[in-house]
PDB file of C-alpha atoms in Angstrom:
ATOM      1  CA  UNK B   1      12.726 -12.503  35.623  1.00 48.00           C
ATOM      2  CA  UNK B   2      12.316 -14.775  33.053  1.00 44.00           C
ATOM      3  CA  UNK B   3       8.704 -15.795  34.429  1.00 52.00           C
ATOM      4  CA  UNK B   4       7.762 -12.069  33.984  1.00 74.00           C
ATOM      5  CA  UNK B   5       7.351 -11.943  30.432  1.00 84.00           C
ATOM      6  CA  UNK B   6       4.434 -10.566  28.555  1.00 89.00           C
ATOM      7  CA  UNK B   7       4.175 -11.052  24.539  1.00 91.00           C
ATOM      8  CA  UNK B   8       3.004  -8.497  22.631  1.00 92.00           C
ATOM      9  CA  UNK B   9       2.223 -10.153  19.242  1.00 90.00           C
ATOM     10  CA  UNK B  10       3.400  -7.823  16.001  1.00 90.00           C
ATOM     11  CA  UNK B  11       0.184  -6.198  14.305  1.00 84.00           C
ATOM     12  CA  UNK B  12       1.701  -7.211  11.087  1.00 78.00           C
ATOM     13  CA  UNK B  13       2.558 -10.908  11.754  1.00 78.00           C
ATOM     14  CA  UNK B  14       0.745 -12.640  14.915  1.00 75.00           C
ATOM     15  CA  UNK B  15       3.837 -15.607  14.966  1.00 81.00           C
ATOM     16  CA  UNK B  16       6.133 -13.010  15.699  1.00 92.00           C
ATOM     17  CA  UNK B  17       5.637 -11.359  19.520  1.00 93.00           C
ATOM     18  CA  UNK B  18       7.776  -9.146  21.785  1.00 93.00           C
ATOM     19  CA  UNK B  19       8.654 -10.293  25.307  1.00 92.00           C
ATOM     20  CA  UNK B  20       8.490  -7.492  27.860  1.00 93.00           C
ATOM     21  CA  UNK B  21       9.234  -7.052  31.775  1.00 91.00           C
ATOM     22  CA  UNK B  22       8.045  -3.641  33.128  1.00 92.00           C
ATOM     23  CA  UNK B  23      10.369  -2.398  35.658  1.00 91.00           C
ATOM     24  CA  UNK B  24      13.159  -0.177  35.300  1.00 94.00           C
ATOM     25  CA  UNK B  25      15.972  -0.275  33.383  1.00 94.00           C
ATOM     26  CA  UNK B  26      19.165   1.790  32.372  1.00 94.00           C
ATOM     27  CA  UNK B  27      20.779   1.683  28.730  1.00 91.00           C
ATOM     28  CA  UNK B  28      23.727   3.242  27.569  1.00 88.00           C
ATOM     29  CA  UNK B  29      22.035   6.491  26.888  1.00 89.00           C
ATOM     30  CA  UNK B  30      18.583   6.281  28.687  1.00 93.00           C
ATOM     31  CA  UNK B  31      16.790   4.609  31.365  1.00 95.00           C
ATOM     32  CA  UNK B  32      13.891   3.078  30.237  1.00 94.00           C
ATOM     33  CA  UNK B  33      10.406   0.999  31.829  1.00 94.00           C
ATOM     34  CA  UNK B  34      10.193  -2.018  30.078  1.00 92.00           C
ATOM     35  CA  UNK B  35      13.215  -4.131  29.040  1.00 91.00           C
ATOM     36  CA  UNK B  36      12.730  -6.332  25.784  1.00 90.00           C
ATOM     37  CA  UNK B  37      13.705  -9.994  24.878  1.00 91.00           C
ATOM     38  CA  UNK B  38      14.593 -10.007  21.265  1.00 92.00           C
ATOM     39  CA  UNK B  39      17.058 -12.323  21.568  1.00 91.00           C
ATOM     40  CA  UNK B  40      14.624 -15.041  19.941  1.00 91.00           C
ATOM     41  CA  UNK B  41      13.542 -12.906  17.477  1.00 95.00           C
ATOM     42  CA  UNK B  42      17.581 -12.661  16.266  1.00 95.00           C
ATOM     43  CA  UNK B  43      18.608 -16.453  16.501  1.00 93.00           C
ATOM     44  CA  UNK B  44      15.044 -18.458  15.738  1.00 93.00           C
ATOM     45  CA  UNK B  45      15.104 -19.303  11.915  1.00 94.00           C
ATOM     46  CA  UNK B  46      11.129 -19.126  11.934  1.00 93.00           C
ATOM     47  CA  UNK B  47      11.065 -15.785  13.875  1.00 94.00           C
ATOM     48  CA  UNK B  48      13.471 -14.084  12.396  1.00 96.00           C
ATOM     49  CA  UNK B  49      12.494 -14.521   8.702  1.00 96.00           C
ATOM     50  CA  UNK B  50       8.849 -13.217  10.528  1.00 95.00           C
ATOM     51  CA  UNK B  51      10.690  -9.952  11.357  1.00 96.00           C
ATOM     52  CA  UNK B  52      12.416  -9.671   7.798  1.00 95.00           C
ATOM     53  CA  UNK B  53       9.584 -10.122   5.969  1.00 94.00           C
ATOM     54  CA  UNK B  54       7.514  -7.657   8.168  1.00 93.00           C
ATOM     55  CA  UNK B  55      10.773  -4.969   7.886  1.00 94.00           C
ATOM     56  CA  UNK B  56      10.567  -5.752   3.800  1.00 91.00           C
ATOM     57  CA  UNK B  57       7.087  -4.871   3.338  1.00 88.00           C
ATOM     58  CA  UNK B  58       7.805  -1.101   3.891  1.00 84.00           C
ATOM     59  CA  UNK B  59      10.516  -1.425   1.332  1.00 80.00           C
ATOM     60  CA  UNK B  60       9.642  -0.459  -2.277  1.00 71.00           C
ATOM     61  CA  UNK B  61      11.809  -0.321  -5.828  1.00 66.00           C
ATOM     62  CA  UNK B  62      12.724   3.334  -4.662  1.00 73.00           C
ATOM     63  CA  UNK B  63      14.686   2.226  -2.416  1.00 82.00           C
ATOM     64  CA  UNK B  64      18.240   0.999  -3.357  1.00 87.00           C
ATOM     65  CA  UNK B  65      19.737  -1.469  -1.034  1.00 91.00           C
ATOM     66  CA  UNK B  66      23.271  -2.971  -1.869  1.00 92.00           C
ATOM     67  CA  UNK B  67      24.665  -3.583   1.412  1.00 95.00           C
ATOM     68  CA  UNK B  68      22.674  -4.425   4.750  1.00 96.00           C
ATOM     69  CA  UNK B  69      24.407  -3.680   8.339  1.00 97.00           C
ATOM     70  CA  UNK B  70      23.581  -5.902  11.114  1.00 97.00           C
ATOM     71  CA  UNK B  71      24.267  -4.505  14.353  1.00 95.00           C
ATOM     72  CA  UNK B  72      23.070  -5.405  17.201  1.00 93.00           C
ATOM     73  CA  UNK B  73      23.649  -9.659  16.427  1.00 94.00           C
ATOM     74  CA  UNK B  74      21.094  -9.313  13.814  1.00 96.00           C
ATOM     75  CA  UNK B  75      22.491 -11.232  10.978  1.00 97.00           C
ATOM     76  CA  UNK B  76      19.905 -13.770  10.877  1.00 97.00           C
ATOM     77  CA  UNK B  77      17.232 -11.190  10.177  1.00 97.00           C
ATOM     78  CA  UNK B  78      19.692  -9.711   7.698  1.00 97.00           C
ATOM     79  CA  UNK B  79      20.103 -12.186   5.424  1.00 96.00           C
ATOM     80  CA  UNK B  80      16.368 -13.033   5.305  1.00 96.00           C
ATOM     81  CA  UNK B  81      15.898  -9.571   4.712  1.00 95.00           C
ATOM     82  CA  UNK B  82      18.224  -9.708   2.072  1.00 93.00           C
ATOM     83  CA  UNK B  83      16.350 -12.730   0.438  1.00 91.00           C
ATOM     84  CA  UNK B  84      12.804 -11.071   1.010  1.00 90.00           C
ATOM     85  CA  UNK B  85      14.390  -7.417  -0.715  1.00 89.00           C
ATOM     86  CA  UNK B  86      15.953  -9.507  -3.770  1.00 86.00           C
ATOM     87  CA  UNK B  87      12.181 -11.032  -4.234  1.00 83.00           C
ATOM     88  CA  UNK B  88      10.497  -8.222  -3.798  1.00 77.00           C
ATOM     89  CA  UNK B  89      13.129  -6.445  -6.765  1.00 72.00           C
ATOM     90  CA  UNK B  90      14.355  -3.652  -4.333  1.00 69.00           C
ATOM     91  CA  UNK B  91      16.990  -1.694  -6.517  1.00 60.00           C
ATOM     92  CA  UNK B  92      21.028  -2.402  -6.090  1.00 63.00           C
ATOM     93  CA  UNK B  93      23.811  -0.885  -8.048  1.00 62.00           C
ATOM     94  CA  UNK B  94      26.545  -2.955  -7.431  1.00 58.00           C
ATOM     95  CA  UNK B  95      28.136  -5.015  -9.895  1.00 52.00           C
ATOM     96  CA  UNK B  96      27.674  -7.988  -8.904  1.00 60.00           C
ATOM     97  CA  UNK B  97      23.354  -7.632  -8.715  1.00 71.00           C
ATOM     98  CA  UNK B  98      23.212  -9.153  -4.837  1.00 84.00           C
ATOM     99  CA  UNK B  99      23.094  -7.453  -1.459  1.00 92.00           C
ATOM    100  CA  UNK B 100      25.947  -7.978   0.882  1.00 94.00           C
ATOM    101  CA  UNK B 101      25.197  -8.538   4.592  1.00 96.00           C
ATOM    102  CA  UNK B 102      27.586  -7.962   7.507  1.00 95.00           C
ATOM    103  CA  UNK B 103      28.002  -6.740  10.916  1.00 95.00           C
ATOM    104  CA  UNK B 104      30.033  -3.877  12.116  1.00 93.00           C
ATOM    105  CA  UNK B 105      33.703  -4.001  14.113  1.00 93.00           C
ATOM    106  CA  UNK B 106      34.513  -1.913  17.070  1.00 91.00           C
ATOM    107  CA  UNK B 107      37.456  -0.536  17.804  1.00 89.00           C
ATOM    108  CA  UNK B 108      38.278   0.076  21.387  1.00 90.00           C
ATOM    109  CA  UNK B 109      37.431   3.436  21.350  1.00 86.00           C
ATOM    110  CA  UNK B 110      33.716   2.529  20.094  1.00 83.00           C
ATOM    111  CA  UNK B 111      34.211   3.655  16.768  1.00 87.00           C
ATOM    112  CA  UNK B 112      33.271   0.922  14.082  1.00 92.00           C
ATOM    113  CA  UNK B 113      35.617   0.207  11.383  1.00 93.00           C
ATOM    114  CA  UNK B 114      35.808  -2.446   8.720  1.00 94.00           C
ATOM    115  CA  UNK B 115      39.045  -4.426   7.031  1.00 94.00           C
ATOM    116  CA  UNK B 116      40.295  -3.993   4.062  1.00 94.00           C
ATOM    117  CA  UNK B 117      39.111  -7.404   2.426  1.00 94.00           C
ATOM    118  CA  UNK B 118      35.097  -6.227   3.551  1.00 93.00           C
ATOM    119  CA  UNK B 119      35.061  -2.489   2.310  1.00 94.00           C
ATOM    120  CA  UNK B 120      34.256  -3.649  -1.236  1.00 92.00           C
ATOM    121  CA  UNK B 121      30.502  -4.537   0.320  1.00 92.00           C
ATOM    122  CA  UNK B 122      30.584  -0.777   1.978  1.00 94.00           C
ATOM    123  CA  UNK B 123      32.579   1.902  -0.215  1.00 94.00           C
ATOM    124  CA  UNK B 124      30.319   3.426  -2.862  1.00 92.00           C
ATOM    125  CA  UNK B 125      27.312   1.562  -1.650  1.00 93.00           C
ATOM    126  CA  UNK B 126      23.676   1.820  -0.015  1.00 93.00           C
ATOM    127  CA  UNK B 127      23.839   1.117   3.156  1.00 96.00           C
ATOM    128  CA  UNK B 128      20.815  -0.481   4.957  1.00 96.00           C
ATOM    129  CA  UNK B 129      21.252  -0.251   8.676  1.00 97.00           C
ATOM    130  CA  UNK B 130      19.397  -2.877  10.713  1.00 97.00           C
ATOM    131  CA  UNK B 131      19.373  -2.711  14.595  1.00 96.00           C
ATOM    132  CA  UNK B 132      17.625  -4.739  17.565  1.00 94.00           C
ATOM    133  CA  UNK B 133      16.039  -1.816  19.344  1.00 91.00           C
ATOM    134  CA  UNK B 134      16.547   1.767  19.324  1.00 90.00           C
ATOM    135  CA  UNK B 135      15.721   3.689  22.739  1.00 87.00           C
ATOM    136  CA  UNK B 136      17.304   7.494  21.638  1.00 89.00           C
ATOM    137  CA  UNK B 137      18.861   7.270  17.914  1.00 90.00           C
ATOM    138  CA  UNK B 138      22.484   7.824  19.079  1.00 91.00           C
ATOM    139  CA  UNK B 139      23.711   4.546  18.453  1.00 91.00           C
ATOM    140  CA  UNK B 140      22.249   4.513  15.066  1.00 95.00           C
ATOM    141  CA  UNK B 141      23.616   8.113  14.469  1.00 95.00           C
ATOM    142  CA  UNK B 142      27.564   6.921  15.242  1.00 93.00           C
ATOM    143  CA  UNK B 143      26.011   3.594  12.887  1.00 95.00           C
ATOM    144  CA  UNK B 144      25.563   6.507  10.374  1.00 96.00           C
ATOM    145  CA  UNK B 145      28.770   8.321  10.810  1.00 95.00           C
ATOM    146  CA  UNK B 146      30.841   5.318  10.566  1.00 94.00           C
ATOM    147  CA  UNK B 147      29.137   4.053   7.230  1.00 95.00           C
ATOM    148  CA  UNK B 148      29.601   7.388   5.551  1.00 96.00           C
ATOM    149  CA  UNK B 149      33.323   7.329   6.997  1.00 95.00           C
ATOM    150  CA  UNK B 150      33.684   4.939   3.792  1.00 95.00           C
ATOM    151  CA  UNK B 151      32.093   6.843   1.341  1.00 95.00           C
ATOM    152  CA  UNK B 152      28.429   5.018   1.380  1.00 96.00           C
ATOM    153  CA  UNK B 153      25.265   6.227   1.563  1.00 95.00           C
ATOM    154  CA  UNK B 154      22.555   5.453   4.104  1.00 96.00           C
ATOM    155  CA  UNK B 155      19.723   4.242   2.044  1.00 93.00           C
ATOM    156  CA  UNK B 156      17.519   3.214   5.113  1.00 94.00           C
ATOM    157  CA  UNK B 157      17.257   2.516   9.035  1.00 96.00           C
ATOM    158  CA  UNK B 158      15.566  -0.480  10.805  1.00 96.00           C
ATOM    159  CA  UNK B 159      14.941  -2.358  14.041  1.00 96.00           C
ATOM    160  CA  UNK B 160      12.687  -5.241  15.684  1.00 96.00           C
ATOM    161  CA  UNK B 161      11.774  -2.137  18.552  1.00 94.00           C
ATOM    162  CA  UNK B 162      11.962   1.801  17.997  1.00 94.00           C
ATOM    163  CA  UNK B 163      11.257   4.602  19.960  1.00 92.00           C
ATOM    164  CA  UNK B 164      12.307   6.711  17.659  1.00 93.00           C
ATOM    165  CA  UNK B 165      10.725   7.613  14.102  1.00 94.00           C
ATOM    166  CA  UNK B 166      13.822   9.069  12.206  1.00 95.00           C
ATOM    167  CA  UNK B 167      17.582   9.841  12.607  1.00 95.00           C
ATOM    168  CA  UNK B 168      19.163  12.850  11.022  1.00 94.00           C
ATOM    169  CA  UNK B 169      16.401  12.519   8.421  1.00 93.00           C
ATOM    170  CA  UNK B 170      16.321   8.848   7.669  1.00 93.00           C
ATOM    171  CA  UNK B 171      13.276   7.522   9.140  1.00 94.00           C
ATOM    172  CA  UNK B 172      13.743   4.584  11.382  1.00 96.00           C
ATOM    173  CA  UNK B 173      11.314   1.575  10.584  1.00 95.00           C
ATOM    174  CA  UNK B 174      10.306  -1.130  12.871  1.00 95.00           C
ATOM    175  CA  UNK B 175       8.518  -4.166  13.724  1.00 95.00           C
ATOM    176  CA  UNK B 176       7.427  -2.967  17.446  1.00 95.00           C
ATOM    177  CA  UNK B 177       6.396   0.472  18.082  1.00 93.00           C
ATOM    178  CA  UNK B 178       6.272   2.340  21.616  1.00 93.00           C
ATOM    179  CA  UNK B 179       2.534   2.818  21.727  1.00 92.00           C
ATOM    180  CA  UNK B 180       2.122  -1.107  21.282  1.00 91.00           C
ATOM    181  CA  UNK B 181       4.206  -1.389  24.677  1.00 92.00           C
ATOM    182  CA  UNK B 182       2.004  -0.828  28.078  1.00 89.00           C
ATOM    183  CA  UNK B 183       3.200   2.047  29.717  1.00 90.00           C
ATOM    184  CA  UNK B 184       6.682   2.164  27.823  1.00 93.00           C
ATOM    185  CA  UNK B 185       8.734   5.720  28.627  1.00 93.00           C
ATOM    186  CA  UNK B 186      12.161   6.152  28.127  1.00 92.00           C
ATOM    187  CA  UNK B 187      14.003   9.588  30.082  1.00 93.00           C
ATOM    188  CA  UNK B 188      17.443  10.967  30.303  1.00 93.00           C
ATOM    189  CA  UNK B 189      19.134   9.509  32.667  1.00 93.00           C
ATOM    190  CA  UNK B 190      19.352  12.870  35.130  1.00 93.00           C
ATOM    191  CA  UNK B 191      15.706  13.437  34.187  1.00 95.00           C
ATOM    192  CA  UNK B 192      14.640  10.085  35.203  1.00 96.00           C
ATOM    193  CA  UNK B 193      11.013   9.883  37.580  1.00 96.00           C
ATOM    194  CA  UNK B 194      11.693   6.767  38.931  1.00 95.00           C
ATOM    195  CA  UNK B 195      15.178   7.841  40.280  1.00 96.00           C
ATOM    196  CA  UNK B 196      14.326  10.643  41.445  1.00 95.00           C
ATOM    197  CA  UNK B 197      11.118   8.393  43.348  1.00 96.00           C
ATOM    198  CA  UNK B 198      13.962   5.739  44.864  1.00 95.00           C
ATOM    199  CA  UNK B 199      13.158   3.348  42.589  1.00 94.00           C
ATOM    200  CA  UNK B 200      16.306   1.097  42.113  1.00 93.00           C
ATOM    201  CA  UNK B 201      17.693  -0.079  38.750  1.00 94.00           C
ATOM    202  CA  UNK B 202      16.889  -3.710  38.291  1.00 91.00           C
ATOM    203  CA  UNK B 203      19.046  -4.190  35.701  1.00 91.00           C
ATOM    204  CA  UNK B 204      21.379  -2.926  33.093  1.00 93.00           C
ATOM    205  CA  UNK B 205      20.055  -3.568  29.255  1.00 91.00           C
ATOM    206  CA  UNK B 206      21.098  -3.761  25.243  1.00 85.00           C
ATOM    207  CA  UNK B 207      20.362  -5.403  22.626  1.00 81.00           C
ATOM    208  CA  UNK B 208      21.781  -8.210  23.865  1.00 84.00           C
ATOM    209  CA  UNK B 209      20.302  -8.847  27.046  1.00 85.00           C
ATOM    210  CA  UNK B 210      20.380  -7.951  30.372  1.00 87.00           C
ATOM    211  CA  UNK B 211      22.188  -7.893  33.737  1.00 88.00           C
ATOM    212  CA  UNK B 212      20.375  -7.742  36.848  1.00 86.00           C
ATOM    213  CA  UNK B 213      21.978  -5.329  39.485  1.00 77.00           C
ATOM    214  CA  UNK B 214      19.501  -7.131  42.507  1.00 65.00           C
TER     215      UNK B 214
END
């Protein structure tokens, strides 16, 4: 698969590109046509702090950020995001005049919780929420409902990819739209046209890769 790839450069910042293999692919929630590699984009010091600076430039003084949530294995963007916000003078509240970053912990049954010695970045705070790629919003709404579980506020919503322009109001702001992506679709699983054609899954997809199923 790996040979497969196609780059579609980010209108905002030509060093950073998004590598894409048409074919068909399931997600937790949707089944979708092209799967994408951001797992360069997360763990390359150069690209990542491309990404961060692109997310940043839609951020403005209005916008109070104490806390940034990497899911997704994003905490490389994160923290240059972090650095680019503090730069840029984006608004935070806490005491301590910094932005915390950190990543989310699942229970088993999904739900995300954090210990006791990390709440202090997350109770009473604005929450930033940064994510790989978003195909329906769901995962960012149980993001949401987990954050507000301990008493913060959702300031904002991000990703490298998004299909999606907003989630229970917030709107969802990202590096790589759908439109930029040939042919990109994503469908409900029991609505999906290339089931119902015969076309198998090739593989199964997150954030964090893939798994191919043939």
């Amino acid at each position: 698969m790996l040979s497969e790839y196609q780059k579609i450069p980010a209108s905002m910042n030509s060093n950073v590109a998004l590598k894409i293999i048409p074919g068909h692919y399931a997600t937790t929630h949707s089944h979708i046509t092209n799967y994408m590699e951001i797992g360069t984009l997360k763990t390359r010091c150069n690209e990542a702090h491309g990404v961060a600076s692109a997310l940043a430039m839609h951020y403005t003084f209005g916008t109070p950020v104490d806390t940034i949530l990497c899911a997704d294995g994003t905490e490389v963007i994160g923290t240059y995001l972090a650095e680019e916000l503090t730069k840029a003078g984006v608004l935070n509240t806490n005491a301590h005049k910094t932005i915390y970053v950190l990543a989310p912990e699942y229970a088993p049954n999904g739900q995300i919780i954090f210990r006791d010695n990390l709440q202090l970045a997350i109770r009473g705070k604005n929450v930033l929420i940064l994510m790989g790629s978003l195909a329906t919003g769901l995962t960012l709404e149980g993001l949401m409902d987990g954050v507000r579980y301990y008493g913060a506020t959702v300031s904002g919503a991000c990703a490298i990819f998004s299909a999606v322009k907003e989630v229970e109001g917030i709107p969802v702001l990202s590096v790589f739209h759908p439109e930029e992506i040939p042919n990109y679709h994503s469908y409900a699983p029991s609505e999906c046209p290339l089931c119902k054609a015969g076309q198998p899954i090739d593989a199964l997809v997150n954030s964090f890769g893939y798994s191919i199923l043939r």
